[in-house]
CSV table of C-alpha atoms and ligand atoms in Angstrom, one decimal:
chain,number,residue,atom,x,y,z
A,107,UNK,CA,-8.1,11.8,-27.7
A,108,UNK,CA,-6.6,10.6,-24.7
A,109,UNK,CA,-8.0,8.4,-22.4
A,110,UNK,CA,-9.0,10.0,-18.6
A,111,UNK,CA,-8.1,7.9,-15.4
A,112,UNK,CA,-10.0,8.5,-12.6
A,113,UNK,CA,-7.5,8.0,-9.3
A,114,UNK,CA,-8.5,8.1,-5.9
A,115,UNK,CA,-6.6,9.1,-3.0
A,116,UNK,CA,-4.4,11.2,-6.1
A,117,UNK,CA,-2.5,13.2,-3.2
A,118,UNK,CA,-1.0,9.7,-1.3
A,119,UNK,CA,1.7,7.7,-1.7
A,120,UNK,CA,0.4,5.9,-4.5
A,121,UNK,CA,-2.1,7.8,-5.7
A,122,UNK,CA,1.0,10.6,-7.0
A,123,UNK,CA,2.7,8.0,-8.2
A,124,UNK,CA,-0.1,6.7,-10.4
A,125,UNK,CA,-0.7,10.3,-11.4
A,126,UNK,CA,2.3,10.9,-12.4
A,127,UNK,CA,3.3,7.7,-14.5
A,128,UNK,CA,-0.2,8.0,-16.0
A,129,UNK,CA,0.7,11.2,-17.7
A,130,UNK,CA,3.9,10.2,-18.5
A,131,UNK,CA,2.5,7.5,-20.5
A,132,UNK,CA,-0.2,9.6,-22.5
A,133,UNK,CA,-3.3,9.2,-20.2
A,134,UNK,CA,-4.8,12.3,-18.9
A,135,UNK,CA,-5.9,11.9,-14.8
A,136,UNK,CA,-8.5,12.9,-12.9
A,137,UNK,CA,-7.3,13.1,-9.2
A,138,UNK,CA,-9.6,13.1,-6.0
A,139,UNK,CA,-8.5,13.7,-3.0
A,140,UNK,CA,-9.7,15.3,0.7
A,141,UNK,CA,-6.4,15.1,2.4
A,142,UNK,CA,-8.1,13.0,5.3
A,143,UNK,CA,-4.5,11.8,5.8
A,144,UNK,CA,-3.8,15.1,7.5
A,145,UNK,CA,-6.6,14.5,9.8
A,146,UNK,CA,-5.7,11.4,10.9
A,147,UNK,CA,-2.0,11.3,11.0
A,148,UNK,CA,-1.7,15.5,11.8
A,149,UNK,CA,0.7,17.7,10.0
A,150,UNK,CA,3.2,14.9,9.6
A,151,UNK,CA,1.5,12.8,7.6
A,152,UNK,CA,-0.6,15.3,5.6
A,153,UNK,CA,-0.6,14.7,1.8
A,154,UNK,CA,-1.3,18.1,0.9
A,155,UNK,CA,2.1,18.9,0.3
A,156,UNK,CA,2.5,16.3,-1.9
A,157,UNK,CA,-0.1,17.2,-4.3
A,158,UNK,CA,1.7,20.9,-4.5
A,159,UNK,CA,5.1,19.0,-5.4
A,160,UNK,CA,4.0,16.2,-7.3
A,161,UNK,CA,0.6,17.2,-9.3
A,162,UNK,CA,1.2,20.3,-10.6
A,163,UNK,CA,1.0,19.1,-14.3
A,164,UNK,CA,-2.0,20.0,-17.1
A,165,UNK,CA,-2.6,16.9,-17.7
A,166,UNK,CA,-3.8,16.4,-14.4
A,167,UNK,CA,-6.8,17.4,-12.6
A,168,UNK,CA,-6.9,17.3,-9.2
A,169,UNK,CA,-9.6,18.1,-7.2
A,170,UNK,CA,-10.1,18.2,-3.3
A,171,UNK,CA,-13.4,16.3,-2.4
A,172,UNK,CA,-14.3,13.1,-0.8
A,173,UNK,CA,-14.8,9.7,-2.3
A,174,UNK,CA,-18.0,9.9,-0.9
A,175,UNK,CA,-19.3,12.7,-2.5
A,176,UNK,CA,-22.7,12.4,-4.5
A,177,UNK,CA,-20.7,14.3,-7.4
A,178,UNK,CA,-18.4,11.3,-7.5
A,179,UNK,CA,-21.1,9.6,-10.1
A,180,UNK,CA,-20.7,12.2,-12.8
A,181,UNK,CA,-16.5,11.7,-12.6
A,182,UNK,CA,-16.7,8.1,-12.5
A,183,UNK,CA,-19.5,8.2,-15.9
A,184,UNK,CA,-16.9,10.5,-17.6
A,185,UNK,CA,-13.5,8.5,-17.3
A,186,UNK,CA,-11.9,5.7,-19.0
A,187,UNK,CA,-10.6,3.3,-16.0
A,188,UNK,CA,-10.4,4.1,-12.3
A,189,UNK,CA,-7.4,3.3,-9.8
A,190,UNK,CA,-8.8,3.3,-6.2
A,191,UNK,CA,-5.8,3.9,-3.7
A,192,UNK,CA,-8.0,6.4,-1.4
A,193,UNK,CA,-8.4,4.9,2.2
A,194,UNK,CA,-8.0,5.4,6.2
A,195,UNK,CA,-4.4,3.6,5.7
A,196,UNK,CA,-3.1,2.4,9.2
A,197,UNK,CA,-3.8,-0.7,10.9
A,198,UNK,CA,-3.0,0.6,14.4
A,199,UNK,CA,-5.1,3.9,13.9
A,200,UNK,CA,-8.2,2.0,12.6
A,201,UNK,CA,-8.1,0.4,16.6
A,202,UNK,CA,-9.1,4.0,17.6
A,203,UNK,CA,-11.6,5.0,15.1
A,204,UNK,CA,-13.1,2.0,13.7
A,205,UNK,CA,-16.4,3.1,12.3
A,206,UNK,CA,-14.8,6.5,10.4
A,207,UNK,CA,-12.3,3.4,9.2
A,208,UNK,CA,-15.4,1.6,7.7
A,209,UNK,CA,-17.1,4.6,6.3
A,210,UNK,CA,-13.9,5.4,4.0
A,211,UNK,CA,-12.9,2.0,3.2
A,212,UNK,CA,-15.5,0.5,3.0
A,213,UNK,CA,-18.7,2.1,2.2
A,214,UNK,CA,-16.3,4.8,-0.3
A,215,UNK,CA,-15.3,1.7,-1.9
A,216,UNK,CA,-18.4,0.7,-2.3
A,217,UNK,CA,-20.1,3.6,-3.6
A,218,UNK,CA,-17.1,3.8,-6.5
A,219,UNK,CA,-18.2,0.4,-7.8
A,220,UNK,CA,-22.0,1.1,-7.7
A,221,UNK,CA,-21.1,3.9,-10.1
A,222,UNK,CA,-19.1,2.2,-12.3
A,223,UNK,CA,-21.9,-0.5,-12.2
A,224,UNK,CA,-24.6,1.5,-12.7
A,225,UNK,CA,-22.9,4.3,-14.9
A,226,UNK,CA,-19.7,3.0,-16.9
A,227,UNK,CA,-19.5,-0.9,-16.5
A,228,UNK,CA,-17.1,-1.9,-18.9
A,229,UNK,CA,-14.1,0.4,-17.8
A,230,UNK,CA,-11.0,-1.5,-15.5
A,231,UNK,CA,-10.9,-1.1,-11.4
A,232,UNK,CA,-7.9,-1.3,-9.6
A,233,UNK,CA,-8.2,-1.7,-5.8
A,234,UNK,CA,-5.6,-1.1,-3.9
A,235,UNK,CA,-6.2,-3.9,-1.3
A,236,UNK,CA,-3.3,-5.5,1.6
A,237,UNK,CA,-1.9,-8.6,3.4
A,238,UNK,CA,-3.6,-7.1,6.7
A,239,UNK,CA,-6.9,-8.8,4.3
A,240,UNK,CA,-5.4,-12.0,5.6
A,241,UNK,CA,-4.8,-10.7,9.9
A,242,UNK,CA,-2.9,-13.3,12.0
A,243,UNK,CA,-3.0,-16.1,10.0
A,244,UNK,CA,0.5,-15.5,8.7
A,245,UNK,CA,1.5,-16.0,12.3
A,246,UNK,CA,-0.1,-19.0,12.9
A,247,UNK,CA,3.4,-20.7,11.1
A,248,UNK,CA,6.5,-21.5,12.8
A,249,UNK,CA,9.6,-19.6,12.7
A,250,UNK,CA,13.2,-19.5,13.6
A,251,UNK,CA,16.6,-16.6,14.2
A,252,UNK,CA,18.4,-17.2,11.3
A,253,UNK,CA,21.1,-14.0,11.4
A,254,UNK,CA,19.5,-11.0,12.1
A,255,UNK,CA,15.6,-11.7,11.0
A,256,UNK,CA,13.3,-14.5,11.1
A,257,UNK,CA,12.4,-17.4,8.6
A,258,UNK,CA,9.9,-19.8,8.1
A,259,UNK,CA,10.4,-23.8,9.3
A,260,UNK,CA,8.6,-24.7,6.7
A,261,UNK,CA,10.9,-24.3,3.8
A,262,UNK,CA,8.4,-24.1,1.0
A,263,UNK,CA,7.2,-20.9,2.3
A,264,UNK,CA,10.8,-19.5,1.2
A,265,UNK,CA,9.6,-17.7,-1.6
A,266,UNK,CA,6.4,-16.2,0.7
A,267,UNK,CA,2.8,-16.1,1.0
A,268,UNK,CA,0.7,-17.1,-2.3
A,269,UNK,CA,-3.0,-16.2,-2.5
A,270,UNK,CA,-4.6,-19.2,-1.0
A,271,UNK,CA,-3.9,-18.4,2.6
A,272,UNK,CA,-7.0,-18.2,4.4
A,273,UNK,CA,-8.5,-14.9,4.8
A,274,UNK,CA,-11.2,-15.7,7.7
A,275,UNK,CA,-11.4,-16.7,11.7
A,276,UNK,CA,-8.6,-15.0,13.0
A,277,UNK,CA,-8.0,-11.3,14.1
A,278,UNK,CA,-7.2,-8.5,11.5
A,279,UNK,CA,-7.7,-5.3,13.4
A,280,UNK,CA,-10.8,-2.8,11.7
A,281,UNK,CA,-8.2,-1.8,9.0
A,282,UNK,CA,-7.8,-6.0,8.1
A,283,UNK,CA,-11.4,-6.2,8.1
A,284,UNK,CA,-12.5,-3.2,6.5
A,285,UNK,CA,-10.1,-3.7,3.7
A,286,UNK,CA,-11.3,-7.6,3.4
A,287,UNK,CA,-14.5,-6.5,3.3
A,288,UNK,CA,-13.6,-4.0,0.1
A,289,UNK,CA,-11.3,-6.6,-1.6
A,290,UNK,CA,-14.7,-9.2,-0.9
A,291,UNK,CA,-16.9,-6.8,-2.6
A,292,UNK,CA,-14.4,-5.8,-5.7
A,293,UNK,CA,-14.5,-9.4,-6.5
A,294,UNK,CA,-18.4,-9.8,-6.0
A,295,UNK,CA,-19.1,-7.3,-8.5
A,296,UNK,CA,-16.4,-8.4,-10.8
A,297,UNK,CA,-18.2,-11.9,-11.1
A,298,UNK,CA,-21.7,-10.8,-10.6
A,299,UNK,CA,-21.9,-7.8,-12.0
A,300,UNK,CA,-18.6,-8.3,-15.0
A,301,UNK,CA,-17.0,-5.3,-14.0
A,302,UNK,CA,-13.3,-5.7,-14.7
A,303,UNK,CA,-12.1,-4.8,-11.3
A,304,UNK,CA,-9.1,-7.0,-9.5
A,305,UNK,CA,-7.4,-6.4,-5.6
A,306,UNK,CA,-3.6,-5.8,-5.5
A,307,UNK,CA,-2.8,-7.1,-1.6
A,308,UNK,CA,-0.1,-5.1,-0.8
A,309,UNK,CA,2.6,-5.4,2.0
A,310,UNK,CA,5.2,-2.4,2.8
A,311,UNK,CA,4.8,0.0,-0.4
A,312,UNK,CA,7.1,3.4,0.2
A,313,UNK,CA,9.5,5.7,-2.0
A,314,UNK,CA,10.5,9.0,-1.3
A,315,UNK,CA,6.8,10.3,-1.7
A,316,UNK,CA,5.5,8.8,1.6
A,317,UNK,CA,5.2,10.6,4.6
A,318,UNK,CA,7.0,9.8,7.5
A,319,UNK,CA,4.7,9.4,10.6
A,320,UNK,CA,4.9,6.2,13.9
A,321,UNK,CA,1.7,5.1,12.4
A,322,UNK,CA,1.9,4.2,8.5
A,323,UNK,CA,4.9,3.7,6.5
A,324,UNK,CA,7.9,2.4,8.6
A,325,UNK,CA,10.5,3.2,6.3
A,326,UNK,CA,10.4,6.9,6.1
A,327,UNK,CA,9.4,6.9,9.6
A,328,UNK,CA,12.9,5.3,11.1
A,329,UNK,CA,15.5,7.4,7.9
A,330,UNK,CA,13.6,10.1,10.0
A,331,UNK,CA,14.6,9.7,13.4
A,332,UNK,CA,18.1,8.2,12.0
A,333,UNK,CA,18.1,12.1,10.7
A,334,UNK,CA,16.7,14.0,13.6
A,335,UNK,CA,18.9,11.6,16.4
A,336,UNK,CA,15.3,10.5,17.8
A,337,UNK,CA,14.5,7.5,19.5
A,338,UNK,CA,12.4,4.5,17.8
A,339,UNK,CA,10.6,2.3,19.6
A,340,UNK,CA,10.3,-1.1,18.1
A,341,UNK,CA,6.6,-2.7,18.6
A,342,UNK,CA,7.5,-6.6,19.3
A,343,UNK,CA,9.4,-9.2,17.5
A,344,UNK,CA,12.6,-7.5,18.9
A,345,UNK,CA,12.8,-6.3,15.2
A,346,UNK,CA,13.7,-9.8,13.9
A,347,UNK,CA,10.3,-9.3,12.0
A,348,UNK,CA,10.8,-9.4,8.5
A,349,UNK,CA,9.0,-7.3,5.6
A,350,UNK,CA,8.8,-7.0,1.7
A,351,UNK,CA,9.3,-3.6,0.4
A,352,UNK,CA,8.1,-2.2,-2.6
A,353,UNK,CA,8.7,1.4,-4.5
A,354,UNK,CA,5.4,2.9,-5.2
A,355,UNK,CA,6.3,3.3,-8.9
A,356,UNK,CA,6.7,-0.4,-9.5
A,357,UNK,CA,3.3,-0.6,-8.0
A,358,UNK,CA,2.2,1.9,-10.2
A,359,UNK,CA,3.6,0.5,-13.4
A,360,UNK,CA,1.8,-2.7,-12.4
A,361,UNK,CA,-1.7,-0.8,-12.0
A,362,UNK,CA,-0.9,0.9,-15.9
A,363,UNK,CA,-0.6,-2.9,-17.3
A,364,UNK,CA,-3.8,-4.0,-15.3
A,365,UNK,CA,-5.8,-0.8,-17.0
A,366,UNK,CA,-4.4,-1.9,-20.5
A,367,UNK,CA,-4.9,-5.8,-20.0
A,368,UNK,CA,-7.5,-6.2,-17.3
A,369,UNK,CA,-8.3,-9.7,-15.5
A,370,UNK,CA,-11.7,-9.3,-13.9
A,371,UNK,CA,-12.2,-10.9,-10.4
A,372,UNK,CA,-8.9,-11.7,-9.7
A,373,UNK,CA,-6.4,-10.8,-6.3
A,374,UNK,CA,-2.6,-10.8,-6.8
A,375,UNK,CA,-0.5,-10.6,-3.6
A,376,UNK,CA,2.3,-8.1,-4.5
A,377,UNK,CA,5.6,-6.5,-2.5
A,378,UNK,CA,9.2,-6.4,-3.1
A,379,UNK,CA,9.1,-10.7,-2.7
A,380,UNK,CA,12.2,-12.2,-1.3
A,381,UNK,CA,14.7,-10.1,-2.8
A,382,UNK,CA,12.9,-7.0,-1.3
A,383,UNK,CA,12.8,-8.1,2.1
A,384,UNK,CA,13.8,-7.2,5.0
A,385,UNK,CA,13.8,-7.4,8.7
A,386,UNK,CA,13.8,-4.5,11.1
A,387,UNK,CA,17.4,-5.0,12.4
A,388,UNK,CA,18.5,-5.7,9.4
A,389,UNK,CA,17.5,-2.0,8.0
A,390,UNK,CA,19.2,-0.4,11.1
A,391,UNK,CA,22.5,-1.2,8.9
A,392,UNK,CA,21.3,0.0,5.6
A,393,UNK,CA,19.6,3.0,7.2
A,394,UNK,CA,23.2,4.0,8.7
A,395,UNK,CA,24.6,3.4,5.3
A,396,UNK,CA,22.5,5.7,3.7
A,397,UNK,CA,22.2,8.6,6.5
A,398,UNK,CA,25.6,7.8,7.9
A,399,UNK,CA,23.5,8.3,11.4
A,400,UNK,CA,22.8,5.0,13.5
A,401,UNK,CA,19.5,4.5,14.8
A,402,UNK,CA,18.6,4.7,18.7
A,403,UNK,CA,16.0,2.4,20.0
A,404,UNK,CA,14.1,0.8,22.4
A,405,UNK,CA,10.9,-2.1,22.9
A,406,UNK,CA,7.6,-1.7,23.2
A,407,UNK,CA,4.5,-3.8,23.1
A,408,UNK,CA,4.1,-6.1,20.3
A,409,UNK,CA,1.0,-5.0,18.5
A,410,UNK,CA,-2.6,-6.6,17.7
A,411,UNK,CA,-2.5,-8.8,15.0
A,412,UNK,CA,1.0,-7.5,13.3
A,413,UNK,CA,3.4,-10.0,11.0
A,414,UNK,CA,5.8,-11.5,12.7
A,415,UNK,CA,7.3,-12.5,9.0
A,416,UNK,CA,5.7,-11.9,5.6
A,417,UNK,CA,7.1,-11.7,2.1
A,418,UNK,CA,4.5,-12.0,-0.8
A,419,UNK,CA,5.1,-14.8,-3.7
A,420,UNK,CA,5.1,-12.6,-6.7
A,421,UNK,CA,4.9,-16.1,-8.4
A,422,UNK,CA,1.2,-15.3,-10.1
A,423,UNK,CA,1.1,-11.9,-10.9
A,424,UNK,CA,4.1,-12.8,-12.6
A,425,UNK,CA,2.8,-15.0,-14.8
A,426,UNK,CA,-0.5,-12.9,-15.4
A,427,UNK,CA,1.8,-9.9,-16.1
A,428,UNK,CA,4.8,-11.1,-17.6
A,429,UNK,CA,6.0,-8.0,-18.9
A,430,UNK,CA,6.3,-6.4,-15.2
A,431,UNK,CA,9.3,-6.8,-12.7
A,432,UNK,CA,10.0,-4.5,-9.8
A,433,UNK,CA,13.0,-2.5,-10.4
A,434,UNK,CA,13.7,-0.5,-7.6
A,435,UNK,CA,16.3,-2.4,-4.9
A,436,UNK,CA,15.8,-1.9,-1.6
A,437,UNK,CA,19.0,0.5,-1.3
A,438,UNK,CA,17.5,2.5,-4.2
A,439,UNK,CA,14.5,2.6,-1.9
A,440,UNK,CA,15.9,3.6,1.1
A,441,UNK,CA,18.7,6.5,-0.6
A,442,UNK,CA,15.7,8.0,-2.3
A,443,UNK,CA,13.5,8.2,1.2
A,444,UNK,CA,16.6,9.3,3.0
A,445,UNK,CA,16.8,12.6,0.0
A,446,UNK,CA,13.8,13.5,0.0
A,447,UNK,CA,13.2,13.6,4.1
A,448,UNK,CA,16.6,15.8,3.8
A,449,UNK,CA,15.2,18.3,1.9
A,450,UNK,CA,12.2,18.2,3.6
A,451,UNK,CA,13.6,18.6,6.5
A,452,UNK,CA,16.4,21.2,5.6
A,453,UNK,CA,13.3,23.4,4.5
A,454,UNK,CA,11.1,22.9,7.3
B,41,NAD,N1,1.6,2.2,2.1
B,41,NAD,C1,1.5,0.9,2.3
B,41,NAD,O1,2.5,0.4,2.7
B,41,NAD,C2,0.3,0.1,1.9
B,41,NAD,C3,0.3,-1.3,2.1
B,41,NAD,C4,-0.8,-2.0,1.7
B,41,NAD,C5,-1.9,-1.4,1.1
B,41,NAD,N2,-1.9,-0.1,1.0
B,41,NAD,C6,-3.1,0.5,0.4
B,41,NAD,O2,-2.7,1.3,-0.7
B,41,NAD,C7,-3.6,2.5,-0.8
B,41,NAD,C8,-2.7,3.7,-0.9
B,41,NAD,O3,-1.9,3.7,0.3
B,41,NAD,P1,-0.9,5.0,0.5
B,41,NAD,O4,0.3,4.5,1.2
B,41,NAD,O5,-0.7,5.7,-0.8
B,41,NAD,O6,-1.8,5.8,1.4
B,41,NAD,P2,-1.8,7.4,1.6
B,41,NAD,O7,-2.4,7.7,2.9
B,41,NAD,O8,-0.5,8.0,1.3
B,41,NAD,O9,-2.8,7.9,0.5
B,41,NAD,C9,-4.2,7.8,0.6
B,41,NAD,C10,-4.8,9.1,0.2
B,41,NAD,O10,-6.2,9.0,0.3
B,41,NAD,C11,-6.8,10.2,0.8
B,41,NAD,N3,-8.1,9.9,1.4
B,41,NAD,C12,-8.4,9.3,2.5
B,41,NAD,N4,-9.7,9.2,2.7
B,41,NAD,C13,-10.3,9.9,1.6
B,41,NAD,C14,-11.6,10.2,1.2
B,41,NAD,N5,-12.7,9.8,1.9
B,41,NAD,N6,-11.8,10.8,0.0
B,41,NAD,C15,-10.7,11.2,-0.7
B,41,NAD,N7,-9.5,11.0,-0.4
B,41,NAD,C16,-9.2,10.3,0.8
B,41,NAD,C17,-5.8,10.6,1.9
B,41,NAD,O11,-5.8,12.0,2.1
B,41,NAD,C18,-4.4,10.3,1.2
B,41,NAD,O12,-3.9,11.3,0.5
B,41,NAD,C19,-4.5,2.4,0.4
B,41,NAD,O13,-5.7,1.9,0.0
B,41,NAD,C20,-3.8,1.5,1.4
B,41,NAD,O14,-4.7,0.8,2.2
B,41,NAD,C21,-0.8,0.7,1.3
């Protein structure tokens, strides 16, 4: 018989992609999923439309309810491993509703690991944690125009951000804290409780399932208004502010090896590392490229606590998963987005 994955969040960005490679490699899925991301970003950002394109498959069962529901107890006790990927998403947003941003990222997290605790302990947890766990303190380095993005002084940053940068005594926004908060708890109960549950700290994940909206997701956000002739509005940094990108399935691939060779209690920072990155100008080219369209833009007002540079040093969960490499490049990345926003929007 096969073994059942419980994902959370099955209607996201991730979550689909998880879904999906799940099946394709034998596992049957349980998906959960409220479509909260339609409530918080609007019609734009709703997910519901990608569970009608992307889950439609009998090997997976997806069902609309929250994370918080009581009933989530009997679905955790049933399954073999769970991936958690369900969450209030956006750093900026989380400024406006802060509490509703605890009470899903948080206390749903929570809740998930009580049940696994108290129903099913020995089955692997993947949280789907970020950077944003680590606010400002990426900002507290020096940096300096080198072409079109910035780079660090220090030079033995090169290869990015490792897991020992500090995580307290700085600003994160709610999102930043919420999410360290979740990531803190995931590792409690792996040590004091032996659960084999790990955080992946993610930076810019994206692929041509993620919805374009100001607010989450960049990438699909600016192949949009490259499409539609709209104006962007770059939030500080002059867009010398550089990013790693990641496709969600590499994620996802990474999350199937964690189930199959779990490494309780441990936190892997993981994006598209140095070859994957990117600064904002620096897309405006490849996003012309791809679309043929240039992009428009003007400034705005840098925002709380956002990166002025970060790529993550893949450098440990390497060596933990040797077997795993991302494999989509970043114009793979952005040619798929700009595809799939085309025939979105041709059939709008
Ligand atoms: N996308 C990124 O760039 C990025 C970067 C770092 C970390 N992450 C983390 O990865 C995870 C997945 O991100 P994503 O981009 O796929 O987000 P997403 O918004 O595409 O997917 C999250 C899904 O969770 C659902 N959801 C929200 N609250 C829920 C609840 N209470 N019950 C059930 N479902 C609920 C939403 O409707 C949505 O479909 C999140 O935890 C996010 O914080 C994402």
């Amino acid at each position: 018989m096969s073994e059942v994955i419980l994902v959370t969040g099955g209607a996201g960005l991730v979550g689909s992609e998880c879904c999906r490679l799940l099946v394709e490699n034998g596992y049957e899925v349980i998906s959960v999923d409220n479509y909260a991301r339609g409530d918080i970003f609007g019609a734009a950002g709703d997910t519901e439309r990608t569970a009608e394109t992307r889950l439609l498959d009998e090997n997976i069962d997806h069902r609309v309810m929250d994370i918080r529901d009581d009933e989530m107890e009997d679905i955790v006790a049933s399954v073999d491993g769970v991936i958690h990927t369900a969450a209030q998403p956006s750093h900026p947003k989380s400024i406006e509703m802060p509490v509703e941003d605890f009470d899903i990222n948080v206390r749903g997290t929570l809740d998930l690991l009580e049940a696994v605790r108290t129903h099913n302990d020995d089955i692997p947890f993947v949280f789907t944690s970020t950077n944003k766990v680590y606010g400002e303190v990426p900002n507290f380095f020096s940096y300096e125009k080198v072409g079109e993005r910035f780079e660090p002084v220090d030079e033995t940053l090169f290869e990015g951000f490792d897991e020992s940068l500090r995580i307290d005594q700085n600003m994160h926004t709610p999102f930043g804290v919420s999410k360290a908060s979740a990531d803190l708890y995931v590792q409690e109960y792996a040590r004091m409780y032996d659960l084999d549950a790990a955080c992946f700290r993610m930076g810019c994940i994206t692929g041509g399932a993620a919805r374009a909206v100001e607010l989450h997701n960049w990438e699909p956000y600016f192949v949009k208004l490259a499409l539609t002739g709209e104006e962007l509005t770059i939030y500080g940094y002059e867009g010398y502010q550089v990013r790693d990108v990641i496709h969600a399935r590499d994620l996802a691939d990474l999350f199937l090896r964690y189930l199959e060779n779990p490494r309780p209690g441990e936190v892997y920072n993981v994006g598209g590392g140095r070859e994957n990155s990117i600064s904002l100008r620096e897309s405006f080219d490849l996003i012309e490229d791809v679309t043929g369209n240039s992009l428009s833009y003007t400034y705005g007002d840098q925002r709380k606590a956002d990166h002025q540079w970060w790529i993550s040093d893949l450098s440990k969960v390497r060596s933990h998963y040797p077997g795993w490499e991302r494999s989509y490049d970043l114009r793979e990345i952005f040619e798929e987005i700009a595809d799939a926003l085309r025939n979105e929007l041709d059939t709008a």
